[in-house]
């Protein structure tokens, strides 16, 4: 049996609600796609492709036709962070690169939008295309931040203090100027954070393995209010209506699912 992969999407959902995790990744259930969310995902995917072209020193023109609003975002990003648009390829720069770490019976898998990896330091860059920039503390606590920093430290041979992660929210808004202004959050890293995340991952994977063996994933406490908007509320006996429908089984292999918004 192949070793199951875990991404930040798996970790976030399992920590949020084990029962929803089971419905989604074990039982292979899904909900009808929301057209608006689909459009946002398509926009975000195209932006990531353009930035990958940029990182490879290929002209963005090859991706025509390009949404004018997207080009405006790229122009604003170029003004805010010109170092990402240097025509000379950085030998330490890798775009859309995957790293995998064997951990406690699973493969922790990450894909970095942009990784600038040098002999003494490394920087993770992640592009976000949300229309609203989330609060900084929420981003810091998200499993993407924790997992990306942890895996890079473990697989690069660098010390935690030599690693950092920066999110660029390319669709930030300046209400006064009435235009798109990109915003960024930079997170440094430390040995104490690294050790704490290792402990959290150990406890979480132990629990996941135990629940998989029992095939019994508990529901989240109803007092959290998470069931009120959950699409699996009817299946869990907490609502009269629900929109879930079966799909092909997803299993725990590397999921081709959209990451959960921060």
mmCIF file of N, CA and C in Angstrom, residues 78-137:
data_model
loop_
_atom_site.group_PDB
_atom_site.id
_atom_site.type_symbol
_atom_site.label_atom_id
_atom_site.label_comp_id
_atom_site.label_asym_id
_atom_site.label_seq_id
_atom_site.Cartn_x
_atom_site.Cartn_y
_atom_site.Cartn_z
ATOM 1 N N UNK A 78 4.792 44.508 -9.588
ATOM 2 C CA UNK A 78 6.124 44.827 -10.101
ATOM 3 C C UNK A 78 6.667 46.100 -9.468
ATOM 4 N N UNK A 79 5.787 47.054 -9.210
ATOM 5 C CA UNK A 79 6.206 48.302 -8.564
ATOM 6 C C UNK A 79 6.529 48.073 -7.094
ATOM 7 N N UNK A 80 5.750 47.196 -6.444
ATOM 8 C CA UNK A 80 5.945 46.946 -5.015
ATOM 9 C C UNK A 80 7.118 46.014 -4.739
ATOM 10 N N UNK A 81 7.360 45.062 -5.645
ATOM 11 C CA UNK A 81 8.433 44.072 -5.431
ATOM 12 C C UNK A 81 9.162 43.818 -6.745
ATOM 13 N N UNK A 82 9.940 44.773 -7.210
ATOM 14 C CA UNK A 82 10.618 44.624 -8.509
ATOM 15 C C UNK A 82 11.612 43.479 -8.549
ATOM 16 N N UNK A 83 12.072 42.997 -7.387
ATOM 17 C CA UNK A 83 13.059 41.918 -7.374
ATOM 18 C C UNK A 83 12.533 40.628 -7.985
ATOM 19 N N UNK A 84 11.212 40.472 -8.029
ATOM 20 C CA UNK A 84 10.640 39.264 -8.622
ATOM 21 C C UNK A 84 10.595 39.339 -10.142
ATOM 22 N N UNK A 85 10.883 40.484 -10.701
ATOM 23 C CA UNK A 85 10.756 40.685 -12.145
ATOM 24 C C UNK A 85 12.102 40.968 -12.798
ATOM 25 N N UNK A 86 13.169 40.561 -12.134
ATOM 26 C CA UNK A 86 14.504 40.737 -12.690
ATOM 27 C C UNK A 86 14.654 39.847 -13.918
ATOM 28 N N UNK A 87 15.149 40.414 -14.986
ATOM 29 C CA UNK A 87 15.273 39.666 -16.233
ATOM 30 C C UNK A 87 16.303 38.549 -16.127
ATOM 31 N N UNK A 88 17.287 38.706 -15.234
ATOM 32 C CA UNK A 88 18.326 37.692 -15.059
ATOM 33 C C UNK A 88 17.820 36.590 -14.137
ATOM 34 N N UNK A 89 17.894 35.361 -14.617
ATOM 35 C CA UNK A 89 17.428 34.245 -13.806
ATOM 36 C C UNK A 89 18.336 34.031 -12.603
ATOM 37 N N UNK A 90 17.743 33.938 -11.438
ATOM 38 C CA UNK A 90 18.481 33.653 -10.214
ATOM 39 C C UNK A 90 18.708 32.140 -10.133
ATOM 40 N N UNK A 91 19.954 31.681 -10.047
ATOM 41 C CA UNK A 91 20.197 30.235 -10.008
ATOM 42 C C UNK A 91 19.577 29.554 -8.797
ATOM 43 N N UNK A 92 19.244 30.346 -7.771
ATOM 44 C CA UNK A 92 18.644 29.771 -6.576
ATOM 45 C C UNK A 92 17.118 29.877 -6.586
ATOM 46 N N UNK A 93 16.551 30.317 -7.689
ATOM 47 C CA UNK A 93 15.116 30.559 -7.744
ATOM 48 C C UNK A 93 14.397 29.404 -8.436
ATOM 49 N N UNK A 94 13.399 28.855 -7.739
ATOM 50 C CA UNK A 94 12.629 27.729 -8.274
ATOM 51 C C UNK A 94 11.146 28.077 -8.221
ATOM 52 N N UNK A 95 10.441 27.855 -9.315
ATOM 53 C CA UNK A 95 9.015 28.182 -9.402
ATOM 54 C C UNK A 95 8.178 26.913 -9.434
ATOM 55 N N UNK A 96 7.072 26.916 -8.665
ATOM 56 C CA UNK A 96 6.147 25.775 -8.601
ATOM 57 C C UNK A 96 6.907 24.482 -8.333
ATOM 58 N N UNK A 97 7.702 24.505 -7.297
ATOM 59 C CA UNK A 97 8.524 23.347 -6.958
ATOM 60 C C UNK A 97 7.939 22.572 -5.786
ATOM 61 N N UNK A 98 7.973 21.261 -5.874
ATOM 62 C CA UNK A 98 7.384 20.395 -4.848
ATOM 63 C C UNK A 98 8.462 19.780 -3.967
ATOM 64 N N UNK A 99 8.155 19.671 -2.673
ATOM 65 C CA UNK A 99 9.019 18.968 -1.728
ATOM 66 C C UNK A 99 8.163 18.017 -0.905
ATOM 67 N N UNK A 100 8.739 16.879 -0.572
ATOM 68 C CA UNK A 100 8.024 15.860 0.182
ATOM 69 C C UNK A 100 8.895 15.372 1.332
ATOM 70 N N UNK A 101 8.283 15.195 2.493
ATOM 71 C CA UNK A 101 8.990 14.755 3.694
ATOM 72 C C UNK A 101 8.258 13.568 4.314
ATOM 73 N N UNK A 102 8.959 12.453 4.482
ATOM 74 C CA UNK A 102 8.373 11.306 5.165
ATOM 75 C C UNK A 102 8.274 11.626 6.658
ATOM 76 N N UNK A 103 7.053 11.426 7.193
ATOM 77 C CA UNK A 103 6.832 11.803 8.590
ATOM 78 C C UNK A 103 5.760 10.909 9.205
ATOM 79 N N UNK A 104 6.141 10.080 10.157
ATOM 80 C CA UNK A 104 5.198 9.335 10.984
ATOM 81 C C UNK A 104 4.171 8.543 10.167
ATOM 82 N N UNK A 105 4.633 7.921 9.084
ATOM 83 C CA UNK A 105 3.739 7.095 8.276
ATOM 84 C C UNK A 105 3.040 7.821 7.156
ATOM 85 N N UNK A 106 3.354 9.095 6.935
ATOM 86 C CA UNK A 106 2.747 9.898 5.873
ATOM 87 C C UNK A 106 3.837 10.624 5.074
ATOM 88 N N UNK A 107 3.445 11.156 3.945
ATOM 89 C CA UNK A 107 4.321 12.019 3.162
ATOM 90 C C UNK A 107 3.760 13.437 3.231
ATOM 91 N N UNK A 108 4.449 14.307 3.924
ATOM 92 C CA UNK A 108 4.049 15.705 3.994
ATOM 93 C C UNK A 108 4.472 16.372 2.681
ATOM 94 N N UNK A 109 3.516 16.897 1.950
ATOM 95 C CA UNK A 109 3.777 17.394 0.600
ATOM 96 C C UNK A 109 3.417 18.858 0.476
ATOM 97 N N UNK A 110 4.337 19.641 -0.062
ATOM 98 C CA UNK A 110 4.111 21.073 -0.266
ATOM 99 C C UNK A 110 4.516 21.440 -1.694
ATOM 100 N N UNK A 111 3.907 22.486 -2.212
ATOM 101 C CA UNK A 111 4.287 23.040 -3.512
ATOM 102 C C UNK A 111 4.492 24.534 -3.317
ATOM 103 N N UNK A 112 5.712 24.984 -3.519
ATOM 104 C CA UNK A 112 6.046 26.390 -3.328
ATOM 105 C C UNK A 112 5.827 27.164 -4.628
ATOM 106 N N UNK A 113 5.070 28.264 -4.536
ATOM 107 C CA UNK A 113 4.881 29.113 -5.719
ATOM 108 C C UNK A 113 6.226 29.629 -6.220
ATOM 109 N N UNK A 114 7.041 30.098 -5.305
ATOM 110 C CA UNK A 114 8.385 30.560 -5.639
ATOM 111 C C UNK A 114 9.280 30.288 -4.439
ATOM 112 N N UNK A 115 10.415 29.649 -4.685
ATOM 113 C CA UNK A 115 11.371 29.337 -3.631
ATOM 114 C C UNK A 115 12.724 29.923 -4.021
ATOM 115 N N UNK A 116 13.217 30.808 -3.177
ATOM 116 C CA UNK A 116 14.536 31.396 -3.392
ATOM 117 C C UNK A 116 15.463 30.761 -2.367
ATOM 118 N N UNK A 117 16.273 29.815 -2.831
ATOM 119 C CA UNK A 117 17.049 28.968 -1.939
ATOM 120 C C UNK A 117 18.538 29.207 -2.150
ATOM 121 N N UNK A 118 19.176 29.817 -1.170
ATOM 122 C CA UNK A 118 20.603 30.078 -1.223
ATOM 123 C C UNK A 118 21.361 29.225 -0.238
ATOM 124 N N UNK A 119 22.683 29.331 -0.209
ATOM 125 C CA UNK A 119 23.485 28.503 0.697
ATOM 126 C C UNK A 119 23.318 28.863 2.166
ATOM 127 N N UNK A 120 22.897 30.099 2.463
ATOM 128 C CA UNK A 120 22.793 30.547 3.847
ATOM 129 C C UNK A 120 21.377 30.922 4.267
ATOM 130 N N UNK A 121 20.464 31.029 3.320
ATOM 131 C CA UNK A 121 19.100 31.388 3.671
ATOM 132 C C UNK A 121 18.140 30.972 2.569
ATOM 133 N N UNK A 122 16.872 30.885 2.934
ATOM 134 C CA UNK A 122 15.838 30.501 1.979
ATOM 135 C C UNK A 122 14.583 31.314 2.245
ATOM 136 N N UNK A 123 13.900 31.676 1.171
ATOM 137 C CA UNK A 123 12.671 32.452 1.291
ATOM 138 C C UNK A 123 11.577 31.812 0.447
ATOM 139 N N UNK A 124 10.448 31.571 1.087
ATOM 140 C CA UNK A 124 9.275 31.039 0.398
ATOM 141 C C UNK A 124 8.372 32.213 0.028
ATOM 142 N N UNK A 125 7.961 32.257 -1.240
ATOM 143 C CA UNK A 125 7.024 33.283 -1.700
ATOM 144 C C UNK A 125 5.736 32.600 -2.122
ATOM 145 N N UNK A 126 4.614 33.099 -1.633
ATOM 146 C CA UNK A 126 3.324 32.515 -1.990
ATOM 147 C C UNK A 126 2.389 33.612 -2.484
ATOM 148 N N UNK A 127 1.829 33.414 -3.682
ATOM 149 C CA UNK A 127 0.894 34.385 -4.260
ATOM 150 C C UNK A 127 -0.526 34.057 -3.824
ATOM 151 N N UNK A 128 -1.240 35.044 -3.317
ATOM 152 C CA UNK A 128 -2.642 34.877 -2.950
ATOM 153 C C UNK A 128 -3.493 35.849 -3.756
ATOM 154 N N UNK A 129 -4.614 35.348 -4.264
ATOM 155 C CA UNK A 129 -5.470 36.176 -5.120
ATOM 156 C C UNK A 129 -6.841 36.419 -4.511
ATOM 157 N N UNK A 130 -6.933 36.282 -3.171
ATOM 158 C CA UNK A 130 -8.193 36.589 -2.500
ATOM 159 C C UNK A 130 -8.536 38.063 -2.700
ATOM 160 N N UNK A 131 -9.809 38.362 -2.728
ATOM 161 C CA UNK A 131 -10.238 39.743 -2.906
ATOM 162 C C UNK A 131 -10.196 40.529 -1.607
ATOM 163 N N UNK A 132 -10.024 39.835 -0.498
ATOM 164 C CA UNK A 132 -9.853 40.488 0.793
ATOM 165 C C UNK A 132 -8.647 39.881 1.494
ATOM 166 N N UNK A 133 -7.795 40.721 2.021
ATOM 167 C CA UNK A 133 -6.613 40.240 2.729
ATOM 168 C C UNK A 133 -7.011 39.800 4.132
ATOM 169 N N UNK A 134 -6.751 38.546 4.500
ATOM 170 C CA UNK A 134 -7.112 38.078 5.844
ATOM 171 C C UNK A 134 -6.213 38.695 6.905
ATOM 172 N N UNK A 135 -6.615 38.546 8.158
ATOM 173 C CA UNK A 135 -5.815 39.074 9.259
ATOM 174 C C UNK A 135 -4.508 38.302 9.381
ATOM 175 N N UNK A 136 -3.468 39.006 9.788
ATOM 176 C CA UNK A 136 -2.136 38.421 9.848
ATOM 177 C C UNK A 136 -2.064 37.208 10.775
ATOM 178 N N UNK A 137 -2.674 37.293 11.962
ATOM 179 C CA UNK A 137 -2.575 36.184 12.902
ATOM 180 C C UNK A 137 -3.261 34.937 12.377
#
